[in-house]
Short mmCIF file of C-alpha atoms in Angstrom, two decimals:
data_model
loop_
_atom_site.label_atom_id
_atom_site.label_comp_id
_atom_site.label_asym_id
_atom_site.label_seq_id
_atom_site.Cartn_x
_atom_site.Cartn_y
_atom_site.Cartn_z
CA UNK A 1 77.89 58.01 77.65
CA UNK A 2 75.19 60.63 75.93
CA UNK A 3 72.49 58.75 77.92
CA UNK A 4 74.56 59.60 81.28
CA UNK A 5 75.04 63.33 79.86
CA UNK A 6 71.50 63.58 78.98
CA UNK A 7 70.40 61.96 82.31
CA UNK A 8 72.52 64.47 84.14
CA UNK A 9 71.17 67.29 82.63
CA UNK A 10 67.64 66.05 82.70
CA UNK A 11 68.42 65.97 86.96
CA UNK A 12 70.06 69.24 86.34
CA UNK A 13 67.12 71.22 84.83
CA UNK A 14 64.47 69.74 86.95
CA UNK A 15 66.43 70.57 90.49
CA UNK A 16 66.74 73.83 89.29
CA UNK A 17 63.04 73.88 88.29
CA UNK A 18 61.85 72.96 91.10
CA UNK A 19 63.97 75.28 93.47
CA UNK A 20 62.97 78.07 91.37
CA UNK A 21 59.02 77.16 92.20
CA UNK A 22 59.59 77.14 95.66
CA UNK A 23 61.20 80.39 95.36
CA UNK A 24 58.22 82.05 93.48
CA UNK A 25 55.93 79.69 95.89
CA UNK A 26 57.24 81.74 98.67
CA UNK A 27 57.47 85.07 97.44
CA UNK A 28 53.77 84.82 96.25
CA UNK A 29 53.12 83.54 99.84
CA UNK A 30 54.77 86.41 101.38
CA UNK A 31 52.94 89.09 99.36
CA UNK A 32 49.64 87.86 100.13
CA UNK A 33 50.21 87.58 103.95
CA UNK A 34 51.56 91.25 103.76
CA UNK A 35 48.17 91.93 101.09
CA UNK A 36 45.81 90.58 103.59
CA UNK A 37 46.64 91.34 107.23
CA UNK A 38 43.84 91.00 109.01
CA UNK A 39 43.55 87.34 108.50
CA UNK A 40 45.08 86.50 112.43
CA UNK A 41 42.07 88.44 113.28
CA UNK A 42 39.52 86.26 111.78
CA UNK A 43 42.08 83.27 113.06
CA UNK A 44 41.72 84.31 116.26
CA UNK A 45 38.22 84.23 116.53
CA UNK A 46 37.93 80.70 114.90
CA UNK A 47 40.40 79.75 118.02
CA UNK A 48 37.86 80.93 119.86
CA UNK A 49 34.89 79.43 118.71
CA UNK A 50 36.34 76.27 118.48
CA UNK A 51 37.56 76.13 122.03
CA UNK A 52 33.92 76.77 122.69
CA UNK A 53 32.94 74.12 120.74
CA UNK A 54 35.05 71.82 122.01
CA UNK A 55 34.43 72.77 125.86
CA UNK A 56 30.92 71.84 125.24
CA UNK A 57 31.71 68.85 123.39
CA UNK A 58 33.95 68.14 126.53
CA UNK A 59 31.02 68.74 129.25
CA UNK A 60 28.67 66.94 127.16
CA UNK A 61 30.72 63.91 127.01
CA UNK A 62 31.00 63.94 130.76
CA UNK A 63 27.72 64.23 131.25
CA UNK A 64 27.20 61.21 128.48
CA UNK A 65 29.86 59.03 130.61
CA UNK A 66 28.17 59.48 133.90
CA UNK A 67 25.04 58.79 132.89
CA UNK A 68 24.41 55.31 133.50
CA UNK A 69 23.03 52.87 131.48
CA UNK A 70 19.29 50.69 131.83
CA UNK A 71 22.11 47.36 132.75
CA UNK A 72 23.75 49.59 135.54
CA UNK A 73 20.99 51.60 136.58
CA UNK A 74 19.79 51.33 140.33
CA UNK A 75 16.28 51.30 140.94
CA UNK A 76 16.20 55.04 143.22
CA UNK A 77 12.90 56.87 143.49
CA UNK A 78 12.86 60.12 141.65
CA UNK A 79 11.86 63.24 143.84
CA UNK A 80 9.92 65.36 141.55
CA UNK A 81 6.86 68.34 142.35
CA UNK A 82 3.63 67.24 141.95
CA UNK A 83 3.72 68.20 137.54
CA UNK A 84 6.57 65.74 137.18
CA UNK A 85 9.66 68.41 137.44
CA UNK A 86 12.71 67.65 138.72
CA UNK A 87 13.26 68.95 143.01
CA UNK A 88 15.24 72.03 143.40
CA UNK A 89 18.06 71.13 145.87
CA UNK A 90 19.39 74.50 147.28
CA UNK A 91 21.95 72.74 149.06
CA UNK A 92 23.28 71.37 145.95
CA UNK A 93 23.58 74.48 144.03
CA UNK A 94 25.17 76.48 146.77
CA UNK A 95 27.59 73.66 147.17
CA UNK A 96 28.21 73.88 143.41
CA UNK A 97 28.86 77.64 143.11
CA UNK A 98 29.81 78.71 146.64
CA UNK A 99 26.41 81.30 146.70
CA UNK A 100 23.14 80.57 147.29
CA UNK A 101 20.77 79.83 144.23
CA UNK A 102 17.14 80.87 144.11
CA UNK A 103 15.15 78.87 142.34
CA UNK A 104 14.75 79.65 138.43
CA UNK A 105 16.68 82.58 138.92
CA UNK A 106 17.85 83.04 135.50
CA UNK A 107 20.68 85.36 136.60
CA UNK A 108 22.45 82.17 137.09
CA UNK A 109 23.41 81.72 133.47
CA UNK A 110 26.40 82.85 132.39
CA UNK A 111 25.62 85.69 130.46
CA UNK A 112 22.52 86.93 132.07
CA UNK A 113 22.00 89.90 134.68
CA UNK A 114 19.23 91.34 136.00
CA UNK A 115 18.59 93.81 133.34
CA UNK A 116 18.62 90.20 130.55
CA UNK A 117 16.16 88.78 133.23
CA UNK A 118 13.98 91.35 133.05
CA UNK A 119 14.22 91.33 128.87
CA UNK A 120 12.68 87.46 129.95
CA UNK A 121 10.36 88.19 131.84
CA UNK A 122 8.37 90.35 129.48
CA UNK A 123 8.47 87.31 126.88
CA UNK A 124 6.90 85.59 129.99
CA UNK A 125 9.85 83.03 129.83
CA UNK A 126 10.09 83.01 133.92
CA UNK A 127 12.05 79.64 134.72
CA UNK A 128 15.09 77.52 134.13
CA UNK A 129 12.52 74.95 132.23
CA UNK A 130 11.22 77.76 130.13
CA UNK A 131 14.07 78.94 129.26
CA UNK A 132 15.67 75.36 128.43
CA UNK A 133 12.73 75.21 125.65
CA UNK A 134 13.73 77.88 124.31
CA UNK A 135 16.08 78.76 120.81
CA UNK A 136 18.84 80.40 120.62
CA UNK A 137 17.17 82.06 117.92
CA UNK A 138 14.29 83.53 120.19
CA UNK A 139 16.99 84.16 123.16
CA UNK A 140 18.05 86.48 120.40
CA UNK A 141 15.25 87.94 119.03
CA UNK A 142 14.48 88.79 123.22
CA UNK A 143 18.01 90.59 123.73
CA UNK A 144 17.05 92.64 120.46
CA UNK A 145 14.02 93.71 121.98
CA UNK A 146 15.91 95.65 124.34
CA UNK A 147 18.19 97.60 122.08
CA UNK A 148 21.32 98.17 120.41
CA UNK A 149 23.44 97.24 123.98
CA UNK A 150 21.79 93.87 123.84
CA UNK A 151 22.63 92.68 120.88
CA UNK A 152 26.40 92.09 121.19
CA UNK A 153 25.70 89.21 123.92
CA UNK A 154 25.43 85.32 122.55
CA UNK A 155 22.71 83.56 123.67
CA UNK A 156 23.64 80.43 122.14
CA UNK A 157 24.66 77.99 125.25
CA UNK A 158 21.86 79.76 127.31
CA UNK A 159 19.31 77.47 127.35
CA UNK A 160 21.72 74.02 127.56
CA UNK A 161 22.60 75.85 130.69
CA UNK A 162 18.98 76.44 132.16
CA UNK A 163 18.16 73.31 130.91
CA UNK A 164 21.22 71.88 133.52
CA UNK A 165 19.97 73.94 136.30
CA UNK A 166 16.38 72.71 135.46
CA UNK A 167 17.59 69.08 135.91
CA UNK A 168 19.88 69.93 139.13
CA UNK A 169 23.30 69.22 136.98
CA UNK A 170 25.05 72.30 139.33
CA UNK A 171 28.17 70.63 139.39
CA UNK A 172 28.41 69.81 135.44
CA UNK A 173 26.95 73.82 135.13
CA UNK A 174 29.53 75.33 137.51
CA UNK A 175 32.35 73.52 135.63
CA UNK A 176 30.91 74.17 132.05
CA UNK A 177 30.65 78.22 133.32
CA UNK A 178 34.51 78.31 135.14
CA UNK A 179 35.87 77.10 131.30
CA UNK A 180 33.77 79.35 129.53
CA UNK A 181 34.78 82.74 131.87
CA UNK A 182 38.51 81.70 131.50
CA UNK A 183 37.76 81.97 127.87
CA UNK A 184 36.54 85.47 127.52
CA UNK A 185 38.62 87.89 126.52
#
């Protein structure tokens, strides 16, 4: 009967125990939330980085599925300029985005305007193939060469997205673009 007692108590003492750590467990949980505030900021823009991340991861699986490979390939001639570069198809881009698309026009990254373009130009970087070779790195060291307003843009996706105009990928661009604008905030 003193083992049943003892037993009891034992269950007793550690029930209560462990109630009273998830008390504390909370209360210390609470007064660091209320400490620290601005910690849905910074969650925020993780959110929104990651839904970034994981548009691109989406578009570049697409692109990865509908690629075919060497077993299902068809044998179709390649149209390409006379230095081996890919054939600008107006057609195709205006189909894509609804406007019409000069070629490597840079203003048709998402991100760049004319005033960006320009900020290119001087660094002689002049085409979608150009700019495709390019790092984000040195995207960013351009943008700070044209001040202080320049600096708050991220140039990180811009040369995946020349390097998709540069290979005539308008559709795959357009669609990687419309989930990236209904993304901004």
């Amino acid at each position: 009967m003193s083992l049943e007692i003892s037993t009891l108590w034992f269950c007793i003492i550690l029930g209560v125990t462990g109630i009273i750590s998830g008390l504390i467990g909370y209360l210390f949980g609470r007064v660091n939330a209320t400490q620290n505030p601005d910690n849905s900021f910074e969650i925020n823009l993780l959110e929104i980085q990651n839904a970034k991340l994981k548009a691109d991861l989406d578009t570049c699986k697409k692109r990865l599925s509908t690629t075919k490979t060497p077993k299902e390939s068809i044998a179709v001639p390649l149209v390409v300029h006379q230095k081996n570069t890919p054939l600008f198809r107006p057609y195709e881009a205006k189909l894509a985005f609804g406007k019409s698309i000069k070629e490597d026009d840079l203003k048709i990254v998402e991100g760049i305007g004319p005033k960006i373009e320009e900020l290119f130009h001087n660094f002689d970087i002049k085409t979608w193939k150009a700019l495709s070779e390019t790092s984000a790195d040195t995207c960013q060291k351009v943008l700070n060469s044209g001040g202080k307003r320049y600096r708050i843009h991220d140039p990180a996706s811009w040369p995946m997205q020349a390097k998709m105009a540069y290979e005539g990928h308008w559709k795959q661009l357009a669609e990687w673009q419309e989930k990236h604008r209904a993304g901004k905030y």
